Amino acid sequence: MAMQEMINVDDISNEENPLRHHIYSLLAHLLRQAPDESTLTWLATLETEGDEDSAGMAAAWSVLTLSAKTTRPVQAADEYQLLFIGVGRGEVMPFGSWYLTGSLMELPLVLLRQDLRQLGFERQEDTKEPEDHIAALLEVMGMLVEEGDETQQAAFFNRHVAPWFETLFTDIKRADAAVFYTAVAELAQQFLMIEKIRFTQRPW
């Protein structure tokens, strides 16, 4: 993982800081697949700092770190399977179309594919999930942050992430199978709320 071991949550608002890119990439990684031993070990060593205004984010990092210390790779893999895959389907369906329409492969996915083509992103042939999987959306956000165009970031986030992420991560935290992923969902929710405020309070 290419992220500093000391996480200063105050730096999230700094436009020049790469921390936002790293957080998007980390969350995408954890939501794409269960963490292996090296990822859990890395998460368990993180230290965080922040002020009162970022207390929720700092607390979420601390809970994730503690959860990583007490989670074995096999436990994380089983939990991921039950949450997102299951037999037929998991407890939670991490797809935008599902949350916005109640069905998969609907209009939100069509609109997303149009926007991805305009941005120059193509689906990899070995990818099984539709592009509106939350991990894929966070991967795109990470790449847009890295490119530095905040107008594009705002447009993509507000159209494809903001309308449903809060409900998704609330559902994950409430899921029967969620233990480690309760901490992941809390971090994602805290971070994306900061991003939502960022993209709604600034003139674009």
PDB file of N, CA, C and O in Angstrom, residues 4 20 34 37 45 49 56 61 65 76 83 96 99 106 112-113 115 119 132 137 145 150 154 160 166 184 187 199:
ATOM      1  N   GLN A   4       1.431   6.797   3.514  1.00  0.00           N
ATOM      2  CA  GLN A   4       2.233   7.020   4.701  1.00  0.00           C
ATOM      3  C   GLN A   4       1.588   6.351   5.911  1.00  0.00           C
ATOM      4  O   GLN A   4       0.380   6.215   6.000  1.00  0.00           O
ATOM      5  N   ARG A  20      -6.100  12.035  -0.445  1.00  0.00           N
ATOM      6  CA  ARG A  20      -7.423  11.661  -0.957  1.00  0.00           C
ATOM      7  C   ARG A  20      -7.318  10.526  -1.964  1.00  0.00           C
ATOM      8  O   ARG A  20      -8.115   9.583  -1.946  1.00  0.00           O
ATOM      9  N   ALA A  34     -11.434  -9.227  -0.344  1.00  0.00           N
ATOM     10  CA  ALA A  34     -11.087  -9.300   1.079  1.00  0.00           C
ATOM     11  C   ALA A  34      -9.599  -9.015   1.262  1.00  0.00           C
ATOM     12  O   ALA A  34      -8.781  -9.381   0.416  1.00  0.00           O
ATOM     13  N   GLU A  37      -3.226 -11.066   4.312  1.00  0.00           N
ATOM     14  CA  GLU A  37      -2.482 -10.876   5.564  1.00  0.00           C
ATOM     15  C   GLU A  37      -1.634  -9.614   5.543  1.00  0.00           C
ATOM     16  O   GLU A  37      -1.561  -8.885   6.537  1.00  0.00           O
ATOM     17  N   THR A  45      -0.946  -1.274  11.649  1.00  0.00           N
ATOM     18  CA  THR A  45       0.175  -0.437  12.098  1.00  0.00           C
ATOM     19  C   THR A  45      -0.078   1.053  11.883  1.00  0.00           C
ATOM     20  O   THR A  45       0.768   1.874  12.246  1.00  0.00           O
ATOM     21  N   GLU A  49      -3.904  11.117  13.286  1.00  0.00           N
ATOM     22  CA  GLU A  49      -3.962  12.334  14.082  1.00  0.00           C
ATOM     23  C   GLU A  49      -4.936  13.289  13.400  1.00  0.00           C
ATOM     24  O   GLU A  49      -5.174  13.216  12.200  1.00  0.00           O
ATOM     25  N   GLY A  56     -14.537  12.506  13.603  1.00  0.00           N
ATOM     26  CA  GLY A  56     -15.215  11.323  13.087  1.00  0.00           C
ATOM     27  C   GLY A  56     -14.325  10.503  12.190  1.00  0.00           C
ATOM     28  O   GLY A  56     -14.301   9.265  12.272  1.00  0.00           O
ATOM     29  N   TRP A  61     -10.630   5.743  11.446  1.00  0.00           N
ATOM     30  CA  TRP A  61      -9.322   5.134  11.197  1.00  0.00           C
ATOM     31  C   TRP A  61      -8.905   4.253  12.376  1.00  0.00           C
ATOM     32  O   TRP A  61      -8.409   3.136  12.195  1.00  0.00           O
ATOM     33  N   THR A  65      -8.130   0.261  12.309  1.00  0.00           N
ATOM     34  CA  THR A  65      -6.841  -0.277  12.744  1.00  0.00           C
ATOM     35  C   THR A  65      -7.022  -1.361  13.797  1.00  0.00           C
ATOM     36  O   THR A  65      -6.408  -2.433  13.723  1.00  0.00           O
ATOM     37  N   ALA A  76     -11.717 -12.553   7.238  1.00  0.00           N
ATOM     38  CA  ALA A  76     -12.061 -11.477   6.313  1.00  0.00           C
ATOM     39  C   ALA A  76     -12.610 -12.038   5.008  1.00  0.00           C
ATOM     40  O   ALA A  76     -13.575 -11.502   4.443  1.00  0.00           O
ATOM     41  N   LEU A  83     -21.044 -11.217   2.751  1.00  0.00           N
ATOM     42  CA  LEU A  83     -21.583  -9.871   2.553  1.00  0.00           C
ATOM     43  C   LEU A  83     -21.909  -9.566   1.101  1.00  0.00           C
ATOM     44  O   LEU A  83     -22.996  -9.059   0.794  1.00  0.00           O
ATOM     45  N   GLY A  96     -24.642   0.569  -7.950  1.00  0.00           N
ATOM     46  CA  GLY A  96     -25.430   1.774  -8.027  1.00  0.00           C
ATOM     47  C   GLY A  96     -26.828   1.549  -8.564  1.00  0.00           C
ATOM     48  O   GLY A  96     -27.805   2.093  -8.030  1.00  0.00           O
ATOM     49  N   TYR A  99     -29.237   0.207  -5.915  1.00  0.00           N
ATOM     50  CA  TYR A  99     -29.684   1.173  -4.908  1.00  0.00           C
ATOM     51  C   TYR A  99     -30.552   2.286  -5.481  1.00  0.00           C
ATOM     52  O   TYR A  99     -31.405   2.832  -4.788  1.00  0.00           O
ATOM     53  N   GLU A 106     -29.490  -1.299 -14.882  1.00  0.00           N
ATOM     54  CA  GLU A 106     -30.536  -0.364 -15.280  1.00  0.00           C
ATOM     55  C   GLU A 106     -29.936   0.961 -15.787  1.00  0.00           C
ATOM     56  O   GLU A 106     -28.734   1.071 -15.996  1.00  0.00           O
ATOM     57  N   LEU A 112     -23.630   5.841 -16.505  1.00  0.00           N
ATOM     58  CA  LEU A 112     -22.256   5.717 -16.013  1.00  0.00           C
ATOM     59  C   LEU A 112     -21.317   5.329 -17.146  1.00  0.00           C
ATOM     60  O   LEU A 112     -20.234   5.910 -17.294  1.00  0.00           O
ATOM     61  N   ARG A 113     -21.718   4.358 -17.956  1.00  0.00           N
ATOM     62  CA  ARG A 113     -20.867   3.923 -19.066  1.00  0.00           C
ATOM     63  C   ARG A 113     -20.624   5.051 -20.057  1.00  0.00           C
ATOM     64  O   ARG A 113     -19.527   5.181 -20.608  1.00  0.00           O
ATOM     65  N   ASP A 115     -20.510   8.260 -19.303  1.00  0.00           N
ATOM     66  CA  ASP A 115     -19.561   9.182 -18.673  1.00  0.00           C
ATOM     67  C   ASP A 115     -18.152   8.594 -18.657  1.00  0.00           C
ATOM     68  O   ASP A 115     -17.171   9.322 -18.861  1.00  0.00           O
ATOM     69  N   LEU A 119     -14.730  10.147 -20.297  1.00  0.00           N
ATOM     70  CA  LEU A 119     -13.523  10.378 -19.495  1.00  0.00           C
ATOM     71  C   LEU A 119     -12.328   9.561 -19.990  1.00  0.00           C
ATOM     72  O   LEU A 119     -11.210   9.751 -19.514  1.00  0.00           O
ATOM     73  N   ASP A 132     -20.822  -0.200 -12.188  1.00  0.00           N
ATOM     74  CA  ASP A 132     -21.391   0.562 -11.070  1.00  0.00           C
ATOM     75  C   ASP A 132     -21.157  -0.105  -9.721  1.00  0.00           C
ATOM     76  O   ASP A 132     -21.771   0.281  -8.717  1.00  0.00           O
ATOM     77  N   LEU A 137     -16.291   2.503  -8.836  1.00  0.00           N
ATOM     78  CA  LEU A 137     -16.530   3.935  -8.772  1.00  0.00           C
ATOM     79  C   LEU A 137     -15.459   4.641  -7.947  1.00  0.00           C
ATOM     80  O   LEU A 137     -15.006   5.738  -8.294  1.00  0.00           O
ATOM     81  N   VAL A 145      -8.862  12.109  -8.968  1.00  0.00           N
ATOM     82  CA  VAL A 145      -8.144  12.915  -7.973  1.00  0.00           C
ATOM     83  C   VAL A 145      -6.676  13.017  -8.356  1.00  0.00           C
ATOM     84  O   VAL A 145      -6.063  14.088  -8.266  1.00  0.00           O
ATOM     85  N   GLU A 150     -10.693  19.066 -10.481  1.00  0.00           N
ATOM     86  CA  GLU A 150     -11.745  18.964  -9.472  1.00  0.00           C
ATOM     87  C   GLU A 150     -13.139  19.151 -10.065  1.00  0.00           C
ATOM     88  O   GLU A 150     -14.124  18.692  -9.484  1.00  0.00           O
ATOM     89  N   ALA A 154     -15.983  16.479  -9.169  1.00  0.00           N
ATOM     90  CA  ALA A 154     -17.276  16.870  -8.620  1.00  0.00           C
ATOM     91  C   ALA A 154     -18.421  16.314  -9.456  1.00  0.00           C
ATOM     92  O   ALA A 154     -19.408  15.799  -8.915  1.00  0.00           O
ATOM     93  N   HIS A 160     -22.660   9.875  -9.669  1.00  0.00           N
ATOM     94  CA  HIS A 160     -22.586   8.424  -9.583  1.00  0.00           C
ATOM     95  C   HIS A 160     -22.285   7.858  -8.192  1.00  0.00           C
ATOM     96  O   HIS A 160     -22.470   6.664  -7.971  1.00  0.00           O
ATOM     97  N   GLU A 166     -24.358   6.674   1.107  1.00  0.00           N
ATOM     98  CA  GLU A 166     -24.724   6.663   2.526  1.00  0.00           C
ATOM     99  C   GLU A 166     -25.607   5.466   2.867  1.00  0.00           C
ATOM    100  O   GLU A 166     -25.412   4.797   3.891  1.00  0.00           O
ATOM    101  N   VAL A 184     -14.729  -0.791   7.884  1.00  0.00           N
ATOM    102  CA  VAL A 184     -14.485  -0.289   6.523  1.00  0.00           C
ATOM    103  C   VAL A 184     -15.608   0.645   6.094  1.00  0.00           C
ATOM    104  O   VAL A 184     -15.372   1.727   5.555  1.00  0.00           O
ATOM    105  N   LEU A 187     -15.439   4.065   7.871  1.00  0.00           N
ATOM    106  CA  LEU A 187     -14.404   4.916   7.291  1.00  0.00           C
ATOM    107  C   LEU A 187     -14.858   5.466   5.947  1.00  0.00           C
ATOM    108  O   LEU A 187     -14.707   6.664   5.664  1.00  0.00           O
ATOM    109  N   PHE A 199     -17.683  18.846  -2.559  1.00  0.00           N
ATOM    110  CA  PHE A 199     -18.203  19.023  -3.913  1.00  0.00           C
ATOM    111  C   PHE A 199     -19.535  19.770  -3.978  1.00  0.00           C
ATOM    112  O   PHE A 199     -19.991  20.087  -5.071  1.00  0.00           O
TER     113      PHE A 199
END
